[in-house]
Short mmCIF file of C-alpha atoms in Angstrom, two decimals:
data_model
loop_
_atom_site.label_atom_id
_atom_site.label_comp_id
_atom_site.label_asym_id
_atom_site.label_seq_id
_atom_site.Cartn_x
_atom_site.Cartn_y
_atom_site.Cartn_z
CA MET J 12 77.14 49.39 124.85
CA LYS J 13 73.32 50.40 124.97
CA LYS J 14 73.93 53.49 127.14
CA SER J 15 76.72 54.71 124.77
CA LEU J 16 74.33 54.27 121.70
CA HIS J 17 71.49 56.23 123.64
CA LEU J 18 73.82 58.91 124.19
CA LEU J 19 74.99 59.01 120.81
CA LEU J 20 71.57 59.27 119.68
CA VAL J 21 70.62 62.25 122.15
CA VAL J 22 73.80 64.07 120.96
CA LEU J 23 72.54 63.47 117.23
CA ALA J 24 68.79 64.73 118.19
CA CYS J 25 70.17 67.96 120.01
CA THR J 26 72.42 68.65 117.24
CA THR J 27 69.65 68.07 114.41
CA ALA J 28 67.00 70.21 116.41
CA GLN J 29 69.70 73.02 116.89
CA GLN J 30 70.28 73.04 113.13
CA THR J 31 66.53 73.19 112.48
CA LEU J 32 66.13 76.07 115.13
CA ALA J 33 68.81 78.00 113.02
CA ALA J 34 66.94 81.25 111.82
CA ASN J 35 67.29 84.70 110.26
CA ILE J 36 66.93 87.14 112.97
CA ALA J 37 65.78 90.32 111.50
CA VAL J 38 67.34 93.82 112.86
CA SER J 39 64.57 96.13 113.33
CA ASN J 40 64.89 99.12 111.10
CA PRO J 41 65.28 102.70 113.00
CA GLY J 42 65.18 104.64 110.07
CA ASN J 43 67.89 106.23 107.76
CA ASN J 44 70.69 108.00 109.49
CA ASN J 45 69.53 107.14 112.86
CA ASN J 46 71.59 104.76 115.19
CA ILE J 47 70.91 101.12 114.98
CA GLU J 48 73.08 99.77 117.55
CA SER J 49 70.53 99.05 120.25
CA ASN J 50 68.47 96.96 117.29
CA ILE J 51 71.47 95.09 116.66
CA ALA J 52 72.01 94.27 120.24
CA SER J 53 68.50 92.81 120.81
CA ALA J 54 68.72 90.77 117.66
CA LEU J 55 72.12 89.26 118.62
CA LYS J 56 70.65 88.48 122.16
CA LYS J 57 67.91 86.43 120.46
CA ALA J 58 70.33 84.54 118.38
CA VAL J 59 71.96 81.16 118.92
CA ASP J 60 74.60 79.36 117.06
CA GLY J 61 73.99 79.19 113.32
CA ASP J 62 71.47 82.12 113.35
CA VAL J 63 71.96 84.98 110.86
CA LEU J 64 71.20 88.39 111.55
CA VAL J 65 69.57 90.23 108.65
CA LEU J 66 70.14 94.05 108.51
CA PRO J 67 67.68 96.25 107.03
CA ALA J 68 67.98 98.36 103.99
CA GLY J 69 69.37 101.67 104.59
CA ARG J 70 72.35 103.81 106.14
CA PHE J 71 72.50 103.65 109.92
CA VAL J 72 74.75 105.32 112.59
CA PHE J 73 76.70 102.79 114.20
CA ASN J 74 79.46 104.31 116.88
CA GLY J 75 79.98 101.13 118.81
CA ARG J 76 81.16 97.31 118.49
CA ILE J 77 79.21 94.24 117.33
CA TYR J 78 81.35 91.64 119.45
CA LEU J 79 80.67 88.07 118.46
CA LYS J 80 81.42 84.79 120.42
CA LYS J 81 78.20 83.08 119.11
CA ARG J 82 78.32 81.38 115.65
CA VAL J 83 76.15 84.02 114.27
CA SER J 84 76.34 85.44 110.80
CA ILE J 85 75.53 88.88 109.71
CA LYS J 86 73.74 89.66 106.21
CA GLY J 87 72.67 92.80 104.69
CA GLN J 88 70.44 93.77 101.66
CA GLY J 89 73.48 94.71 99.50
CA ILE J 90 76.34 96.87 99.30
CA ARG J 91 75.04 100.37 99.72
CA ASN J 92 74.08 102.59 96.93
CA GLU J 93 73.44 105.94 97.58
CA SER J 94 72.30 106.91 93.95
CA THR J 95 69.55 104.43 93.88
CA GLN J 96 69.18 104.36 97.64
CA THR J 97 69.29 100.72 98.16
CA GLY J 98 71.64 98.36 100.19
CA THR J 99 72.76 98.54 103.77
CA MET J 100 75.50 100.71 105.47
CA LEU J 101 76.82 101.02 108.98
CA TYR J 102 78.85 104.28 109.43
CA ARG J 103 80.56 106.36 112.21
CA ALA J 104 79.03 109.46 112.90
CA ALA J 105 80.92 112.30 111.87
CA GLY J 106 80.79 113.87 115.33
CA LEU J 107 82.21 110.64 117.04
CA SER J 108 85.39 111.95 119.17
CA GLU J 109 88.64 110.39 118.07
CA ASP J 110 89.06 109.64 122.31
CA VAL J 111 85.90 107.48 122.14
CA LEU J 112 86.81 106.09 118.81
CA THR J 113 90.45 104.98 119.61
CA GLY J 114 89.90 104.63 123.67
CA THR J 115 87.16 102.06 123.86
CA ASP J 116 86.22 98.66 122.15
CA ALA J 117 84.78 100.76 119.38
CA ILE J 118 88.05 100.81 117.52
CA ASN J 119 87.05 97.53 116.00
CA MET J 120 83.35 97.86 114.27
CA ILE J 121 83.01 93.99 114.37
CA TYR J 122 85.04 92.06 116.74
CA VAL J 123 84.62 88.00 116.25
CA ASP J 124 86.27 85.93 119.32
CA PRO J 125 85.11 82.43 119.07
CA GLN J 126 87.32 81.41 121.86
CA THR J 127 87.46 77.85 120.32
CA ASP J 128 89.65 76.47 117.48
CA ALA J 129 86.77 74.24 116.34
CA ASN J 130 85.27 74.90 112.95
CA PHE J 131 83.61 78.04 113.37
CA ASP J 132 81.78 78.72 109.91
CA ILE J 133 80.74 82.10 110.14
CA SER J 134 80.07 84.74 107.17
CA PHE J 135 79.33 88.55 106.79
CA SER J 136 77.86 89.58 103.26
CA ASP J 137 76.01 92.05 101.49
CA PHE J 138 76.71 95.49 103.43
CA THR J 139 78.79 98.28 103.64
CA ILE J 140 80.88 99.55 106.63
CA ARG J 141 82.52 102.95 106.91
CA GLY J 142 84.74 104.45 109.26
CA LYS J 143 85.18 108.59 109.97
CA GLN J 144 86.02 110.40 107.06
CA PRO J 145 90.07 110.10 106.97
CA SER J 146 92.78 113.12 107.14
CA THR J 147 94.37 113.21 103.92
CA LYS J 148 96.53 116.14 104.75
CA SER J 149 97.78 118.25 107.45
CA GLY J 150 95.26 120.38 109.23
CA ASP J 151 92.11 119.07 107.19
CA GLY J 152 90.63 118.32 110.88
CA PHE J 153 89.53 114.54 109.53
CA SER J 154 89.96 111.46 111.44
CA MET J 155 93.21 109.96 112.19
CA ALA J 156 91.84 106.93 114.40
CA PRO J 157 93.57 103.67 113.83
CA ASP J 158 90.50 101.86 113.63
CA CYS J 159 89.62 98.62 112.33
CA GLY J 160 86.56 97.17 110.17
CA ILE J 161 86.42 93.55 110.74
CA TYR J 162 88.77 91.95 113.57
CA LEU J 163 88.96 88.05 113.53
CA ARG J 164 90.47 86.42 116.39
CA TYR J 165 91.26 82.83 115.92
CA VAL J 166 88.32 82.10 113.70
CA ASN J 167 88.83 78.66 112.22
CA GLY J 168 86.23 79.13 109.00
CA PHE J 169 84.98 82.24 107.64
CA ARG J 170 83.80 84.07 104.37
CA ILE J 171 83.37 87.78 104.07
CA THR J 172 81.74 88.38 100.67
CA ARG J 173 80.10 91.17 98.57
CA MET J 174 80.99 93.89 101.33
CA ARG J 175 82.32 97.41 100.91
CA PHE J 176 84.97 98.95 103.51
CA GLU J 177 85.91 102.59 103.63
CA TYR J 178 87.84 104.75 105.66
CA PHE J 179 89.38 102.61 108.44
CA GLY J 180 92.69 103.79 109.75
CA GLU J 181 94.38 100.46 110.48
CA SER J 182 92.70 97.78 108.13
CA ALA J 183 89.35 97.14 106.92
CA ILE J 184 89.78 93.29 107.85
CA HIS J 185 92.19 92.14 110.52
CA VAL J 186 92.72 88.39 110.73
CA LEU J 187 94.65 86.72 113.25
CA HIS J 188 94.81 82.78 112.87
CA ARG J 189 96.49 80.17 114.68
CA ASP J 190 99.90 79.42 113.48
CA ASN J 191 99.20 76.11 111.74
CA VAL J 192 95.64 76.51 111.11
CA ALA J 193 94.17 79.16 108.76
CA HIS J 194 90.87 78.73 107.11
CA GLY J 195 88.86 81.90 105.71
CA LEU J 196 88.01 83.52 102.29
CA ILE J 197 87.51 86.94 101.78
CA ASP J 198 85.90 87.39 98.29
CA HIS J 199 84.22 89.83 95.84
CA CYS J 200 84.67 92.51 98.45
CA ALA J 201 85.50 96.47 97.72
CA PHE J 202 88.08 98.03 99.73
CA TYR J 203 88.08 101.96 99.43
CA PHE J 204 90.75 104.33 101.10
CA ASN J 205 91.22 102.41 104.37
CA VAL J 206 94.31 104.68 105.11
CA LYS J 207 94.85 108.04 107.12
CA ASP J 208 97.40 110.60 106.65
CA PRO J 209 98.60 108.53 103.31
CA ASN J 210 101.69 110.85 103.00
CA GLY J 211 102.96 111.19 106.38
CA GLU J 212 102.34 114.84 106.68
CA GLN J 213 101.48 115.08 110.08
CA GLY J 214 104.81 113.73 111.38
CA ASP J 215 104.80 111.97 114.74
CA LYS J 216 100.79 111.89 114.30
CA GLY J 217 101.40 109.54 111.02
CA LEU J 218 99.89 106.41 111.64
CA GLY J 219 102.41 104.17 109.15
CA LEU J 220 99.29 102.08 108.56
CA GLY J 221 96.31 101.81 105.92
CA TYR J 222 95.43 98.49 104.72
CA GLY J 223 92.70 96.69 102.99
CA VAL J 224 93.24 93.30 104.54
CA VAL J 225 95.96 92.40 107.22
CA ILE J 226 96.78 88.66 108.00
CA TYR J 227 98.90 87.63 111.04
CA SER J 228 99.22 84.34 113.09
CA ASP J 229 99.62 83.90 116.98
CA ASN J 230 103.48 84.23 116.44
CA GLN J 231 104.43 81.03 118.59
CA GLN J 232 106.08 78.54 116.19
CA TRP J 233 107.89 78.83 112.70
CA ILE J 234 105.89 75.75 111.09
CA SER J 235 108.01 73.58 108.97
CA ASP J 236 106.01 72.90 106.17
CA PRO J 237 103.41 75.62 104.99
CA ARG J 238 101.84 73.11 102.49
CA PHE J 239 101.65 75.23 99.52
CA GLY J 240 98.59 74.56 97.21
CA THR J 241 96.59 73.39 100.17
CA ASP J 242 93.12 75.40 101.98
CA ASN J 243 95.12 75.85 104.74
CA PHE J 244 95.60 79.73 104.14
CA ILE J 245 93.68 82.62 104.34
CA PHE J 246 92.21 83.34 100.66
CA ILE J 247 91.75 86.56 99.39
CA GLU J 248 90.38 86.52 95.98
CA ASP J 249 88.24 88.35 93.46
CA ASN J 250 88.39 91.91 95.17
CA THR J 251 88.94 95.36 94.55
CA PHE J 252 91.18 97.60 96.36
CA GLU J 253 92.02 101.43 95.77
CA PHE J 254 93.85 103.84 97.93
CA HIS J 255 95.73 102.11 100.75
CA ARG J 256 99.23 101.71 101.96
CA HIS J 257 99.43 98.22 101.17
CA ALA J 258 96.26 96.36 100.00
CA ILE J 259 97.42 93.36 101.56
CA ALA J 260 99.63 93.17 104.35
CA ALA J 261 101.03 90.36 106.87
CA GLY J 262 103.70 89.60 109.14
CA GLY J 263 104.14 87.31 112.27
CA GLY J 264 103.77 83.88 110.83
CA ALA J 265 101.20 84.50 108.59
CA LEU J 266 99.80 82.18 105.73
CA TYR J 267 97.78 83.62 103.06
CA VAL J 268 96.90 83.52 99.19
CA ALA J 269 95.96 86.56 97.21
CA ARG J 270 94.62 85.86 93.61
CA TYR J 271 92.38 87.71 91.06
CA ASN J 272 92.23 90.82 92.83
CA THR J 273 92.44 94.38 91.23
CA ILE J 274 94.60 96.80 93.22
CA LYS J 275 94.49 100.38 91.94
CA ASN J 276 96.48 103.34 93.26
CA ASN J 277 98.47 102.06 95.98
CA LEU J 278 100.16 104.46 98.01
CA VAL J 279 103.53 104.53 99.56
CA ALA J 280 105.10 100.82 98.80
CA SER J 281 103.82 97.37 98.10
CA GLY J 282 100.56 96.92 96.86
CA ILE J 283 100.69 93.28 98.32
CA ASP J 284 103.04 92.77 101.06
CA ALA J 285 105.00 90.15 103.39
CA HIS J 286 106.74 91.76 106.49
CA GLU J 287 110.15 90.57 107.78
CA SER J 288 110.85 89.42 111.13
CA TYR J 289 111.75 92.36 113.58
CA GLY J 290 113.94 90.22 115.82
CA ALA J 291 112.27 90.81 119.22
CA PRO J 292 111.53 87.64 121.19
CA SER J 293 107.79 88.72 121.43
CA GLY J 294 105.43 90.82 119.56
CA SER J 295 103.43 90.60 116.36
CA ASN J 296 106.62 90.58 114.18
CA ARG J 297 108.62 88.11 116.08
CA PHE J 298 108.38 85.93 113.04
CA ALA J 299 108.35 86.92 109.49
CA THR J 300 105.31 86.01 107.30
CA ARG J 301 105.47 82.41 106.90
CA ALA J 302 104.51 81.55 103.50
CA VAL J 303 102.37 83.43 100.54
CA GLU J 304 100.87 82.45 97.24
CA ILE J 305 100.37 85.61 95.01
CA TYR J 306 99.12 85.11 91.48
CA ASN J 307 96.77 86.37 88.76
CA ASN J 308 96.50 89.67 90.59
CA THR J 309 96.38 93.01 88.48
CA LEU J 310 98.14 96.02 90.27
CA ILE J 311 97.93 99.25 88.34
CA ASN J 312 98.51 102.77 89.35
CA THR J 313 97.13 105.72 87.45
CA LEU J 314 97.87 108.33 90.18
CA TYR J 315 101.02 109.33 91.97
CA ARG J 316 101.15 109.67 95.59
CA ASP J 317 100.09 113.23 95.65
CA PHE J 318 97.09 112.19 93.57
CA THR J 319 98.22 113.68 90.39
CA GLN J 320 97.90 111.95 87.14
CA ILE J 321 100.56 109.69 85.56
CA LEU J 322 101.05 110.65 82.17
CA PRO J 323 102.78 108.80 79.34
CA ASP J 324 106.51 109.70 79.07
CA ASP J 325 106.02 111.59 82.53
CA THR J 326 109.11 112.11 84.30
CA LYS J 327 107.97 113.42 87.37
CA ASP J 328 109.98 112.65 90.49
CA VAL J 329 110.48 109.15 91.27
CA ASN J 330 109.92 109.56 94.94
CA LEU J 331 106.19 109.82 94.17
CA VAL J 332 106.00 106.45 92.32
CA PRO J 333 105.12 103.81 94.94
CA VAL J 334 108.03 101.57 95.14
CA GLU J 335 106.90 97.98 94.25
CA GLY J 336 103.74 96.24 93.36
CA ILE J 337 104.63 92.97 95.45
CA GLY J 338 107.14 93.16 98.12
CA ILE J 339 108.41 89.89 99.73
CA ARG J 340 110.27 91.09 102.98
CA GLY J 341 110.42 87.43 104.70
CA GLY J 342 109.24 84.09 104.76
CA GLU J 343 108.53 81.62 101.53
CA ALA J 344 106.42 82.88 98.41
CA VAL J 345 105.48 81.94 94.93
CA VAL J 346 104.48 84.78 92.84
CA TYR J 347 103.26 84.49 89.66
CA ASN J 348 101.17 85.74 86.56
CA ASN J 349 100.72 89.18 87.91
CA THR J 350 100.19 92.23 85.97
CA ILE J 351 101.87 95.34 87.40
CA GLN J 352 102.08 98.64 86.20
CA GLY J 353 102.80 102.38 87.39
CA TYR J 354 105.28 101.08 90.25
CA LEU J 355 109.02 101.64 90.21
CA TYR J 356 109.48 97.96 90.43
CA GLY J 357 107.06 94.74 89.66
CA GLY J 358 108.60 93.05 92.76
CA ARG J 359 111.03 93.39 95.35
CA VAL J 360 113.01 91.34 97.89
CA VAL J 361 114.02 93.57 100.72
CA ASP J 362 114.68 93.27 104.75
CA HIS J 363 114.31 96.82 106.12
CA THR J 364 116.01 95.52 109.30
CA PHE J 365 119.21 94.87 107.47
CA ASP J 366 122.14 96.95 108.43
CA ALA J 367 124.52 97.26 105.40
CA SER J 368 127.39 98.77 107.73
CA SER J 369 127.36 95.51 109.79
CA THR J 370 128.90 91.95 108.67
CA VAL J 371 126.00 89.63 107.03
CA ASN J 372 125.13 86.97 109.29
CA TYR J 373 123.47 84.72 106.88
CA PRO J 374 120.64 83.61 106.69
CA LEU J 375 118.91 86.83 108.61
CA PRO J 376 116.13 85.35 110.77
CA TYR J 377 113.17 83.91 108.49
CA GLN J 378 114.19 85.88 105.56
CA PRO J 379 113.12 84.28 102.11
CA GLY J 380 115.90 81.57 101.61
CA TYR J 381 116.13 81.08 105.69
CA GLU J 382 115.09 77.17 105.68
CA SER J 383 117.75 76.34 102.81
CA GLY J 384 120.29 78.85 104.01
CA LEU J 385 120.10 77.64 107.65
CA ALA J 386 120.73 73.89 106.43
CA LEU J 387 123.34 74.36 103.48
CA GLY J 388 124.99 77.60 104.45
CA ALA J 389 125.78 80.73 102.41
CA ASN J 390 127.72 78.87 99.40
CA HIS J 391 124.56 76.76 98.14
CA THR J 392 122.41 76.96 94.86
CA GLY J 393 119.63 74.85 93.56
CA THR J 394 115.92 74.64 93.19
CA THR J 395 115.10 71.20 94.21
CA GLY J 396 114.23 69.76 97.59
CA THR J 397 116.22 71.03 100.75
CA ALA J 398 118.32 73.43 98.49
CA ALA J 399 115.18 75.34 97.88
CA LYS J 400 113.26 75.03 101.10
CA GLY J 401 111.83 78.40 102.34
CA ASP J 402 112.88 80.41 99.02
CA LEU J 403 110.98 82.73 97.06
CA PHE J 404 109.95 82.11 93.29
CA TYR J 405 109.08 84.84 91.13
CA TRP J 406 108.11 84.06 87.44
CA ASN J 407 105.69 84.98 84.45
CA ASN J 408 104.80 88.56 85.82
CA HIS J 409 103.82 91.16 83.33
CA PHE J 410 105.34 94.48 84.17
CA THR J 411 105.34 97.64 82.63
CA PRO J 412 108.42 99.87 83.29
CA HIS J 413 107.59 103.35 84.94
CA HIS J 414 109.43 106.56 83.30
CA PHE J 415 111.41 108.59 85.71
CA ASP J 416 113.51 111.59 86.26
CA ASN J 417 116.83 111.04 84.54
CA SER J 418 118.44 113.20 87.05
CA LYS J 419 117.92 110.42 89.51
CA GLY J 420 119.43 107.84 87.24
CA TYR J 421 120.39 105.47 90.01
CA TYR J 422 116.86 104.10 90.00
CA GLN J 423 116.35 101.34 87.23
CA SER J 424 112.59 100.63 86.71
CA VAL J 425 112.65 96.62 86.44
CA ASP J 426 110.42 93.78 86.94
CA PHE J 427 112.25 92.56 89.72
CA HIS J 428 114.57 94.15 92.08
CA ASN J 429 117.05 92.85 94.78
CA GLU J 430 117.49 95.72 97.46
CA ASN J 431 120.04 94.06 99.60
CA PRO J 432 122.21 91.86 97.08
CA ALA J 433 124.94 89.32 98.43
CA PRO J 434 127.58 89.57 99.19
CA LYS J 435 126.99 92.58 101.52
CA GLY J 436 123.36 91.87 101.55
CA PRO J 437 121.18 88.64 102.59
CA PHE J 438 119.82 87.85 99.13
CA LYS J 439 121.33 86.01 96.17
CA GLN J 440 119.63 84.82 92.97
CA ASP J 441 119.44 81.14 92.71
CA ARG J 442 120.33 80.67 95.97
CA ASP J 443 117.42 82.88 98.21
CA TYR J 444 115.11 83.43 95.16
CA HIS J 445 114.83 82.19 91.92
CA LEU J 446 113.20 84.00 88.70
CA SER J 447 111.43 80.54 87.57
CA LYS J 448 108.68 78.13 88.63
CA LYS J 449 108.67 76.31 91.80
CA PRO J 450 109.36 72.63 90.90
CA GLY J 451 106.35 70.55 91.95
CA TYR J 452 103.97 73.28 92.63
CA SER J 453 100.12 73.58 91.67
CA PRO J 454 97.72 75.90 93.12
CA TYR J 455 94.70 75.18 95.21
CA VAL J 456 91.08 74.87 93.26
CA TYR J 457 89.93 77.99 92.00
CA PRO J 458 87.28 79.54 92.73
CA HIS J 459 87.58 78.71 96.31
CA PRO J 460 84.97 76.07 97.33
CA ARG J 461 83.64 78.41 99.97
CA GLN J 462 82.33 80.56 97.26
CA GLY J 463 79.79 77.78 96.23
CA ILE J 464 80.47 77.96 92.64
CA LYS J 465 80.61 74.98 90.44
CA VAL J 466 82.70 75.64 87.51
CA ASP J 467 81.89 74.51 83.98
CA THR J 468 85.29 73.59 82.67
CA SER J 469 83.70 73.61 78.98
CA CYS J 470 83.06 77.06 79.02
CA LYS J 471 84.48 78.08 75.65
CA THR J 472 85.72 81.74 76.46
CA ASP J 473 87.81 80.42 79.54
CA LEU J 474 90.75 79.89 77.18
CA ASN J 475 93.39 79.01 79.67
CA LYS J 476 90.71 76.80 81.83
CA ASP J 477 91.10 78.80 85.06
CA GLY J 478 87.68 79.26 85.75
CA LEU J 479 87.10 82.66 84.57
CA THR J 480 86.85 84.54 81.09
CA ASN J 481 89.60 87.62 81.82
CA VAL J 482 92.30 89.59 80.33
CA THR J 483 94.69 86.29 80.13
CA ASP J 484 92.10 84.88 77.65
CA TYR J 485 91.82 88.10 76.00
CA LEU J 486 95.22 88.02 75.09
CA ILE J 487 94.93 84.43 73.69
CA LEU J 488 91.98 85.69 71.63
CA LEU J 489 94.02 88.50 70.30
CA ASN J 490 96.81 86.45 69.24
CA LYS J 491 94.46 84.27 67.04
CA PHE J 492 92.17 87.31 65.93
CA ASN J 493 91.32 87.51 62.13
CA LYS J 494 93.31 84.47 61.52
CA PRO J 495 91.76 81.11 59.71
CA CYS J 496 91.67 77.96 61.71
CA ASP J 497 94.37 75.45 60.57
CA SER J 498 93.69 71.63 60.76
CA SER J 499 94.73 71.53 64.49
CA GLU J 500 92.27 72.56 67.31
CA CYS J 501 91.02 76.33 67.00
CA PRO J 502 89.75 77.14 70.43
CA THR J 503 89.32 80.59 69.75
CA ASP J 504 86.57 79.93 66.90
CA PHE J 505 83.50 80.01 69.35
CA ASN J 506 81.00 79.98 66.64
CA GLY J 507 82.69 77.21 64.57
CA ASP J 508 82.70 78.87 61.31
CA GLY J 509 86.65 78.25 60.72
CA LYS J 510 88.10 81.64 61.62
CA THR J 511 88.48 83.77 64.73
CA ASP J 512 86.82 87.26 63.85
CA ALA J 513 84.39 89.81 65.17
CA SER J 514 81.80 87.30 65.69
CA ASP J 515 83.96 85.47 67.93
CA TYR J 516 85.01 88.43 69.93
CA LEU J 517 81.28 89.62 70.58
CA ILE J 518 80.80 86.06 72.12
CA PHE J 519 83.99 86.72 74.24
CA GLU J 520 82.98 90.25 75.16
CA GLY J 521 79.53 88.80 76.46
CA LYS J 522 81.39 86.60 78.98
CA PHE J 523 84.08 88.78 79.96
CA GLY J 524 84.71 89.36 83.63
CA SER J 525 82.53 86.56 84.54
CA TYR J 526 82.87 82.88 85.86
CA CYS J 527 82.05 79.94 83.89
CA PHE J 528 79.98 78.09 86.05
CA THR J 529 76.64 76.16 85.25
CA GLU J 530 74.83 76.85 88.81
CA GLN J 531 75.34 77.94 92.58
CA ASP J 532 76.22 74.67 94.23
CA PRO J 533 74.67 74.99 97.82
CA SER J 534 76.66 71.86 98.85
CA LEU J 535 80.17 73.71 98.17
CA SER J 536 79.05 76.81 100.21
CA SER J 537 79.76 77.25 103.91
CA ASP J 538 78.22 80.63 103.83
CA PRO J 539 74.95 80.49 106.14
CA GLY J 540 74.13 83.64 104.64
CA ASN J 541 73.12 82.10 101.39
#
């Protein structure tokens, strides 16, 4: 017993010492537009688990790869601002050959490979990373490399925050998690033009890629219960995306939550996407996306796919309009409270592997409705228990229909579209998908605790009590504007003068777009860079 106690005390002492020794490791500054690779390598060699590499302010060439097996975080001096010459940027040199970029480890700028399923708790924050300038049309000579910014391989516990990602051809962030373990947060990042050859002008050379965030699992098992409303998802919240094939894409057993993001000028198809199964016994899409929660996002296109302006009452060719804001092609989903404009459809259920010329063998593998269909067959209905297990629920989304060329009148711009309807197709309303709330569902706490924000639920301007003063609260305020308070509670009368008027609006305006919080709570944050 004494030996066991002594061993425990030694382990605790070593752990405490390691935590005490954890430190910020400064990366030396090579000077603007010089190569910083060897400086980062030297700092990383000195670092131990728990340390933070601190990048200097400036813009630096980085043509290689940062490979992390250690639990070492990276922090810069802020997102790069060229006008004020502040912040940190790592970028690919314009002269870096496509062969070097695609044929070596450099295809991922940062590669995280802990080689353990234990809690890793690593973070990246406060800098910009940029790939080579992307090709946007045939013959322009710019990059077609399918490169990636940050690739996380089975990282159990991470945060990526206050970063900007530009010009990566495959994705800015690629997450590969275990089938049943998904713990990570991506928040307050800016994603810009992570796509190359967006309109497929270069034929066989076209990538068919270009994502802000991609999520896959290791694709070994279809888990029985995705545990909606828990933290066992990859959370993507409070980010901005502009110009991507899909801002968020997933497949192969992935689990993710996308909430409170702003997506602008999505190219090609879904702003937010969940892939179907491609049917092969192996490969990245052996299974469909397992489960997603998509809510309180704003998806707005102001440009067509050819980058021309969308105008009121415009009747431009509908083929230049990205198809759907949110596309569910496989797995189980809740989709609600999203604002969608400038797409042909708000949401769409579709399986691109479905062959309309063949007999439907319902359910298709891992389609929305797969679990209930497998258990109950093609003639079941219902929204509770087994009768709705694995289904898609879509409700309370705010969609603005798109005007389209009336000569192509077979299109109808609607909030929700079933591309493959039963009986010829695999999807049927009130069997596989439901335009109503999922019974018993409630979301995970927002903001995510990894943000380290202590929410003040008494914040007056947060009228719907979701922790943020935003457009939803504005609509509530607008409905009460210039109206006196009656005898009931009047939450929009912020100054207590008996009416909702301009003075209340000024109070609201001062809080718009901000969290309602009293302080940053370090005990809630797992970000070693804080």
